PDB file of C-alpha atoms in Angstrom:
ATOM      1  CA  UNK A   1       0.000   0.000   0.000  1.00 53.00           C
ATOM      2  CA  UNK A   2       2.153   2.820  -1.340  1.00 61.00           C
ATOM      3  CA  UNK A   3       1.285   6.500  -1.818  1.00 64.00           C
ATOM      4  CA  UNK A   4      -2.191   6.252  -0.396  1.00 71.00           C
ATOM      5  CA  UNK A   5      -4.278   9.311   0.417  1.00 73.00           C
ATOM      6  CA  UNK A   6      -7.118   9.011   2.865  1.00 75.00           C
ATOM      7  CA  UNK A   7      -9.652  11.755   3.484  1.00 73.00           C
ATOM      8  CA  UNK A   8     -11.565  11.747   6.737  1.00 75.00           C
ATOM      9  CA  UNK A   9     -14.610  13.907   7.335  1.00 75.00           C
ATOM     10  CA  UNK A  10     -13.336  14.385  10.876  1.00 77.00           C
ATOM     11  CA  UNK A  11     -10.065  13.642  12.612  1.00 77.00           C
ATOM     12  CA  UNK A  12     -12.207  12.110  15.353  1.00 79.00           C
ATOM     13  CA  UNK A  13     -12.553   9.144  12.933  1.00 81.00           C
ATOM     14  CA  UNK A  14      -8.810   8.447  13.130  1.00 81.00           C
ATOM     15  CA  UNK A  15      -9.235   5.465  15.530  1.00 84.00           C
ATOM     16  CA  UNK A  16     -11.436   3.714  12.941  1.00 86.00           C
ATOM     17  CA  UNK A  17      -8.827   4.229  10.218  1.00 84.00           C
ATOM     18  CA  UNK A  18      -6.040   3.128  12.578  1.00 85.00           C
ATOM     19  CA  UNK A  19      -7.989  -0.071  13.347  1.00 89.00           C
ATOM     20  CA  UNK A  20      -8.406  -0.801   9.619  1.00 89.00           C
ATOM     21  CA  UNK A  21      -4.702  -0.130   8.997  1.00 85.00           C
ATOM     22  CA  UNK A  22      -3.701  -2.402  11.882  1.00 87.00           C
ATOM     23  CA  UNK A  23      -5.860  -5.234  10.500  1.00 91.00           C
ATOM     24  CA  UNK A  24      -4.495  -4.727   6.977  1.00 88.00           C
ATOM     25  CA  UNK A  25      -0.893  -4.756   8.215  1.00 87.00           C
ATOM     26  CA  UNK A  26      -1.498  -7.866  10.319  1.00 90.00           C
ATOM     27  CA  UNK A  27      -3.044  -9.711   7.374  1.00 91.00           C
ATOM     28  CA  UNK A  28      -0.418  -8.694   4.812  1.00 89.00           C
ATOM     29  CA  UNK A  29       2.672  -8.293   7.022  1.00 88.00           C
ATOM     30  CA  UNK A  30       2.955  -4.764   5.602  1.00 86.00           C
ATOM     31  CA  UNK A  31       4.152  -1.955   7.828  1.00 85.00           C
ATOM     32  CA  UNK A  32       2.457   1.403   8.213  1.00 81.00           C
ATOM     33  CA  UNK A  33       5.235   3.990   7.934  1.00 80.00           C
ATOM     34  CA  UNK A  34       4.328   6.757  10.367  1.00 75.00           C
ATOM     35  CA  UNK A  35       7.530   8.612   9.453  1.00 76.00           C
ATOM     36  CA  UNK A  36       6.093   9.251   5.985  1.00 76.00           C
ATOM     37  CA  UNK A  37       2.606  10.081   7.229  1.00 77.00           C
ATOM     38  CA  UNK A  38       1.470  13.652   6.843  1.00 75.00           C
ATOM     39  CA  UNK A  39      -1.809  14.927   8.214  1.00 76.00           C
ATOM     40  CA  UNK A  40      -3.235  18.038   6.639  1.00 73.00           C
ATOM     41  CA  UNK A  41      -6.363  19.149   8.493  1.00 71.00           C
ATOM     42  CA  UNK A  42      -8.425  21.257   6.127  1.00 70.00           C
ATOM     43  CA  UNK A  43     -11.200  22.668   8.259  1.00 69.00           C
ATOM     44  CA  UNK A  44     -10.162  21.787  11.790  1.00 68.00           C
ATOM     45  CA  UNK A  45      -9.070  23.953  14.669  1.00 70.00           C
ATOM     46  CA  UNK A  46      -6.393  22.866  17.135  1.00 67.00           C
ATOM     47  CA  UNK A  47      -9.177  21.885  19.560  1.00 72.00           C
ATOM     48  CA  UNK A  48     -10.584  19.412  16.977  1.00 73.00           C
ATOM     49  CA  UNK A  49      -7.338  17.443  16.729  1.00 75.00           C
ATOM     50  CA  UNK A  50      -7.410  14.312  18.904  1.00 75.00           C
ATOM     51  CA  UNK A  51      -4.446  12.880  20.781  1.00 75.00           C
ATOM     52  CA  UNK A  52      -2.731   9.753  19.508  1.00 75.00           C
ATOM     53  CA  UNK A  53      -2.257  10.674  15.848  1.00 77.00           C
ATOM     54  CA  UNK A  54       0.808   9.083  14.195  1.00 76.00           C
ATOM     55  CA  UNK A  55       2.266  12.499  13.368  1.00 74.00           C
ATOM     56  CA  UNK A  56       1.684  16.113  14.194  1.00 76.00           C
ATOM     57  CA  UNK A  57      -0.823  17.766  11.829  1.00 74.00           C
ATOM     58  CA  UNK A  58       0.682  20.248   9.398  1.00 74.00           C
ATOM     59  CA  UNK A  59      -0.591  23.796   9.353  1.00 72.00           C
ATOM     60  CA  UNK A  60      -2.774  24.949   6.461  1.00 67.00           C
ATOM     61  CA  UNK A  61      -0.053  27.268   5.166  1.00 72.00           C
ATOM     62  CA  UNK A  62       2.575  24.501   4.837  1.00 74.00           C
ATOM     63  CA  UNK A  63       2.840  22.318   1.725  1.00 74.00           C
ATOM     64  CA  UNK A  64       2.770  18.521   1.871  1.00 73.00           C
ATOM     65  CA  UNK A  65       4.338  16.226  -0.678  1.00 71.00           C
ATOM     66  CA  UNK A  66       1.988  13.839  -2.455  1.00 69.00           C
ATOM     67  CA  UNK A  67       3.147  11.725  -5.407  1.00 66.00           C
ATOM     68  CA  UNK A  68       6.107  14.043  -5.925  1.00 65.00           C
ATOM     69  CA  UNK A  69       4.032  17.221  -5.975  1.00 69.00           C
ATOM     70  CA  UNK A  70       3.846  19.665  -3.103  1.00 72.00           C
ATOM     71  CA  UNK A  71       0.287  20.743  -2.430  1.00 70.00           C
ATOM     72  CA  UNK A  72      -1.388  22.673   0.345  1.00 70.00           C
ATOM     73  CA  UNK A  73      -4.591  24.180   1.592  1.00 65.00           C
ATOM     74  CA  UNK A  74      -3.774  27.849   2.178  1.00 73.00           C
ATOM     75  CA  UNK A  75      -0.411  28.483   0.550  1.00 74.00           C
ATOM     76  CA  UNK A  76       0.664  32.033  -0.176  1.00 80.00           C
ATOM     77  CA  UNK A  77       1.083  33.190  -3.774  1.00 81.00           C
ATOM     78  CA  UNK A  78       4.856  33.403  -3.260  1.00 85.00           C
ATOM     79  CA  UNK A  79       4.997  29.855  -1.877  1.00 82.00           C
ATOM     80  CA  UNK A  80       2.929  28.506  -4.779  1.00 81.00           C
ATOM     81  CA  UNK A  81       5.169  30.265  -7.310  1.00 84.00           C
ATOM     82  CA  UNK A  82       8.322  28.875  -5.689  1.00 85.00           C
ATOM     83  CA  UNK A  83       6.824  25.371  -5.562  1.00 82.00           C
ATOM     84  CA  UNK A  84       5.924  25.510  -9.261  1.00 84.00           C
ATOM     85  CA  UNK A  85       9.467  26.546 -10.227  1.00 86.00           C
ATOM     86  CA  UNK A  86      10.950  23.855  -7.957  1.00 86.00           C
ATOM     87  CA  UNK A  87       8.690  21.196  -9.480  1.00 84.00           C
ATOM     88  CA  UNK A  88       9.696  22.158 -13.018  1.00 86.00           C
ATOM     89  CA  UNK A  89      13.399  22.197 -12.101  1.00 88.00           C
ATOM     90  CA  UNK A  90      13.143  18.799 -10.344  1.00 86.00           C
ATOM     91  CA  UNK A  91      11.259  17.308 -13.290  1.00 84.00           C
ATOM     92  CA  UNK A  92      13.813  18.542 -15.828  1.00 86.00           C
ATOM     93  CA  UNK A  93      16.596  17.200 -13.616  1.00 89.00           C
ATOM     94  CA  UNK A  94      14.836  13.806 -13.464  1.00 86.00           C
ATOM     95  CA  UNK A  95      14.496  13.842 -17.263  1.00 85.00           C
ATOM     96  CA  UNK A  96      18.233  14.531 -17.630  1.00 86.00           C
ATOM     97  CA  UNK A  97      19.029  11.642 -15.269  1.00 86.00           C
ATOM     98  CA  UNK A  98      16.729   9.339 -17.249  1.00 83.00           C
ATOM     99  CA  UNK A  99      18.645  10.170 -20.436  1.00 79.00           C
ATOM    100  CA  UNK A 100      21.833   8.968 -18.757  1.00 82.00           C
ATOM    101  CA  UNK A 101      20.103   5.786 -17.566  1.00 84.00           C
ATOM    102  CA  UNK A 102      18.228   5.062 -20.788  1.00 81.00           C
ATOM    103  CA  UNK A 103      20.641   5.318 -23.694  1.00 78.00           C
ATOM    104  CA  UNK A 104      18.204   4.288 -26.427  1.00 80.00           C
ATOM    105  CA  UNK A 105      15.396   6.492 -27.733  1.00 78.00           C
ATOM    106  CA  UNK A 106      12.928   3.738 -26.808  1.00 81.00           C
ATOM    107  CA  UNK A 107      14.162   3.780 -23.204  1.00 83.00           C
ATOM    108  CA  UNK A 108      14.006   7.566 -23.061  1.00 81.00           C
ATOM    109  CA  UNK A 109      10.490   7.574 -24.518  1.00 82.00           C
ATOM    110  CA  UNK A 110       9.429   5.010 -21.927  1.00 84.00           C
ATOM    111  CA  UNK A 111      10.834   7.166 -19.103  1.00 84.00           C
ATOM    112  CA  UNK A 112       9.076  10.271 -20.414  1.00 83.00           C
ATOM    113  CA  UNK A 113       5.778   8.459 -21.006  1.00 81.00           C
ATOM    114  CA  UNK A 114       5.669   6.673 -17.668  1.00 83.00           C
ATOM    115  CA  UNK A 115       7.429   9.001 -15.201  1.00 82.00           C
ATOM    116  CA  UNK A 116       8.086  12.522 -16.453  1.00 84.00           C
ATOM    117  CA  UNK A 117       4.908  13.529 -18.298  1.00 83.00           C
ATOM    118  CA  UNK A 118       2.489  11.914 -15.811  1.00 83.00           C
ATOM    119  CA  UNK A 119       4.147  13.815 -12.966  1.00 81.00           C
ATOM    120  CA  UNK A 120       3.776  17.105 -14.827  1.00 82.00           C
ATOM    121  CA  UNK A 121       0.187  16.412 -15.841  1.00 81.00           C
ATOM    122  CA  UNK A 122      -0.629  15.489 -12.223  1.00 78.00           C
ATOM    123  CA  UNK A 123       0.951  18.753 -11.066  1.00 78.00           C
ATOM    124  CA  UNK A 124      -0.987  20.749 -13.659  1.00 77.00           C
ATOM    125  CA  UNK A 125      -4.239  19.543 -12.090  1.00 75.00           C
ATOM    126  CA  UNK A 126      -3.279  21.126  -8.753  1.00 70.00           C
ATOM    127  CA  UNK A 127      -1.526  24.305  -9.801  1.00 75.00           C
ATOM    128  CA  UNK A 128      -1.966  26.995 -12.399  1.00 78.00           C
ATOM    129  CA  UNK A 129       1.161  27.040 -14.522  1.00 81.00           C
ATOM    130  CA  UNK A 130       1.607  29.819 -17.044  1.00 83.00           C
ATOM    131  CA  UNK A 131       1.694  28.903 -20.728  1.00 84.00           C
ATOM    132  CA  UNK A 132       5.239  30.288 -20.805  1.00 87.00           C
ATOM    133  CA  UNK A 133       6.283  27.805 -18.088  1.00 85.00           C
ATOM    134  CA  UNK A 134       4.601  24.922 -19.916  1.00 83.00           C
ATOM    135  CA  UNK A 135       6.149  25.796 -23.303  1.00 84.00           C
ATOM    136  CA  UNK A 136       9.576  26.338 -21.719  1.00 86.00           C
ATOM    137  CA  UNK A 137       9.394  22.956 -19.983  1.00 85.00           C
ATOM    138  CA  UNK A 138       8.219  21.244 -23.167  1.00 83.00           C
ATOM    139  CA  UNK A 139      11.121  22.794 -25.106  1.00 84.00           C
ATOM    140  CA  UNK A 140      13.695  21.726 -22.509  1.00 86.00           C
ATOM    141  CA  UNK A 141      12.304  18.195 -22.360  1.00 84.00           C
ATOM    142  CA  UNK A 142      12.396  18.020 -26.149  1.00 81.00           C
ATOM    143  CA  UNK A 143      16.080  19.089 -26.188  1.00 81.00           C
ATOM    144  CA  UNK A 144      16.954  16.666 -23.389  1.00 81.00           C
ATOM    145  CA  UNK A 145      15.140  13.782 -25.036  1.00 80.00           C
ATOM    146  CA  UNK A 146      16.065  14.250 -28.693  1.00 75.00           C
ATOM    147  CA  UNK A 147      19.458  15.913 -28.444  1.00 71.00           C
ATOM    148  CA  UNK A 148      20.621  16.895 -31.938  1.00 67.00           C
ATOM    149  CA  UNK A 149      17.984  15.014 -33.968  1.00 65.00           C
ATOM    150  CA  UNK A 150      16.355  17.262 -36.606  1.00 60.00           C
ATOM    151  CA  UNK A 151      13.080  18.906 -35.495  1.00 62.00           C
ATOM    152  CA  UNK A 152      10.923  17.495 -38.297  1.00 59.00           C
ATOM    153  CA  UNK A 153      12.017  13.936 -37.560  1.00 60.00           C
ATOM    154  CA  UNK A 154      11.689  14.308 -33.787  1.00 62.00           C
ATOM    155  CA  UNK A 155       8.233  15.905 -34.044  1.00 65.00           C
ATOM    156  CA  UNK A 156       6.919  13.109 -36.267  1.00 64.00           C
ATOM    157  CA  UNK A 157       8.442  10.341 -34.160  1.00 66.00           C
ATOM    158  CA  UNK A 158       7.145  11.867 -30.940  1.00 68.00           C
ATOM    159  CA  UNK A 159       3.547  12.232 -32.140  1.00 68.00           C
ATOM    160  CA  UNK A 160       2.998   8.913 -33.909  1.00 66.00           C
ATOM    161  CA  UNK A 161       1.527   5.993 -32.021  1.00 69.00           C
ATOM    162  CA  UNK A 162       3.751   3.139 -30.886  1.00 70.00           C
ATOM    163  CA  UNK A 163       1.953   0.805 -33.297  1.00 70.00           C
ATOM    164  CA  UNK A 164       2.898   3.154 -36.150  1.00 67.00           C
ATOM    165  CA  UNK A 165       6.587   3.226 -35.264  1.00 67.00           C
ATOM    166  CA  UNK A 166       6.458   6.394 -33.183  1.00 67.00           C
ATOM    167  CA  UNK A 167       7.051   6.995 -29.501  1.00 66.00           C
ATOM    168  CA  UNK A 168       3.504   8.164 -28.589  1.00 67.00           C
ATOM    169  CA  UNK A 169       4.721  10.964 -26.347  1.00 68.00           C
ATOM    170  CA  UNK A 170       2.027  13.132 -24.822  1.00 64.00           C
ATOM    171  CA  UNK A 171       1.995  16.866 -25.380  1.00 66.00           C
ATOM    172  CA  UNK A 172       1.798  19.064 -22.330  1.00 65.00           C
ATOM    173  CA  UNK A 173      -1.484  21.018 -22.163  1.00 60.00           C
TER     174      UNK A 173
END
C-alpha cells in the first residue's frame, strides 16, 4: 500500500482508520510507515485534533508532498510560485538523469511516457502554470530527449503511435 491518500470527514474518525490499517498490516505483514505520514487538516481547529495521531498535523499554510508534488490548503502566492518553479526544475533534472540511464530512444520515450509527463500532468491539475512555463518545460524536455535530432524527424516520431513506429509521447497542455 504505497502513496495512499485518505480523506476523513473528521479527525475524530482516526481510531477507525487506525484499526483498519492495523488489520491490513497484520493480514499482509505490511508496515504502516508513520515517518512518511502527513496529516493536513483542512477545516479543523487545534481543539478538533485528537491525541494519539501518528504524526503532528501540518498547518494549512505549509505544503505537503503527495506523489512528488507539493500541495497545500492555504499556501501564499509566493509559496505557490516557488513550488511551481521547484517542481519544473526537479522534473527537468529527473528527465536529464533518465537520459543517462536510458541510452536508447525507446528507453528515453518510456521514461518520459511513464514518469516525467504523468508527474507534470498530475501537477498541472493542482496548480496553475503559465503557458510560458509549460512551453519552456516542453522545449527543454524536447532538447533533453532528442538531443541533436532534426526537429521534423523528432516531431513526427514523438507524435505517432507506438503501433505506427512512433514513440507516442504526450503533449503538455
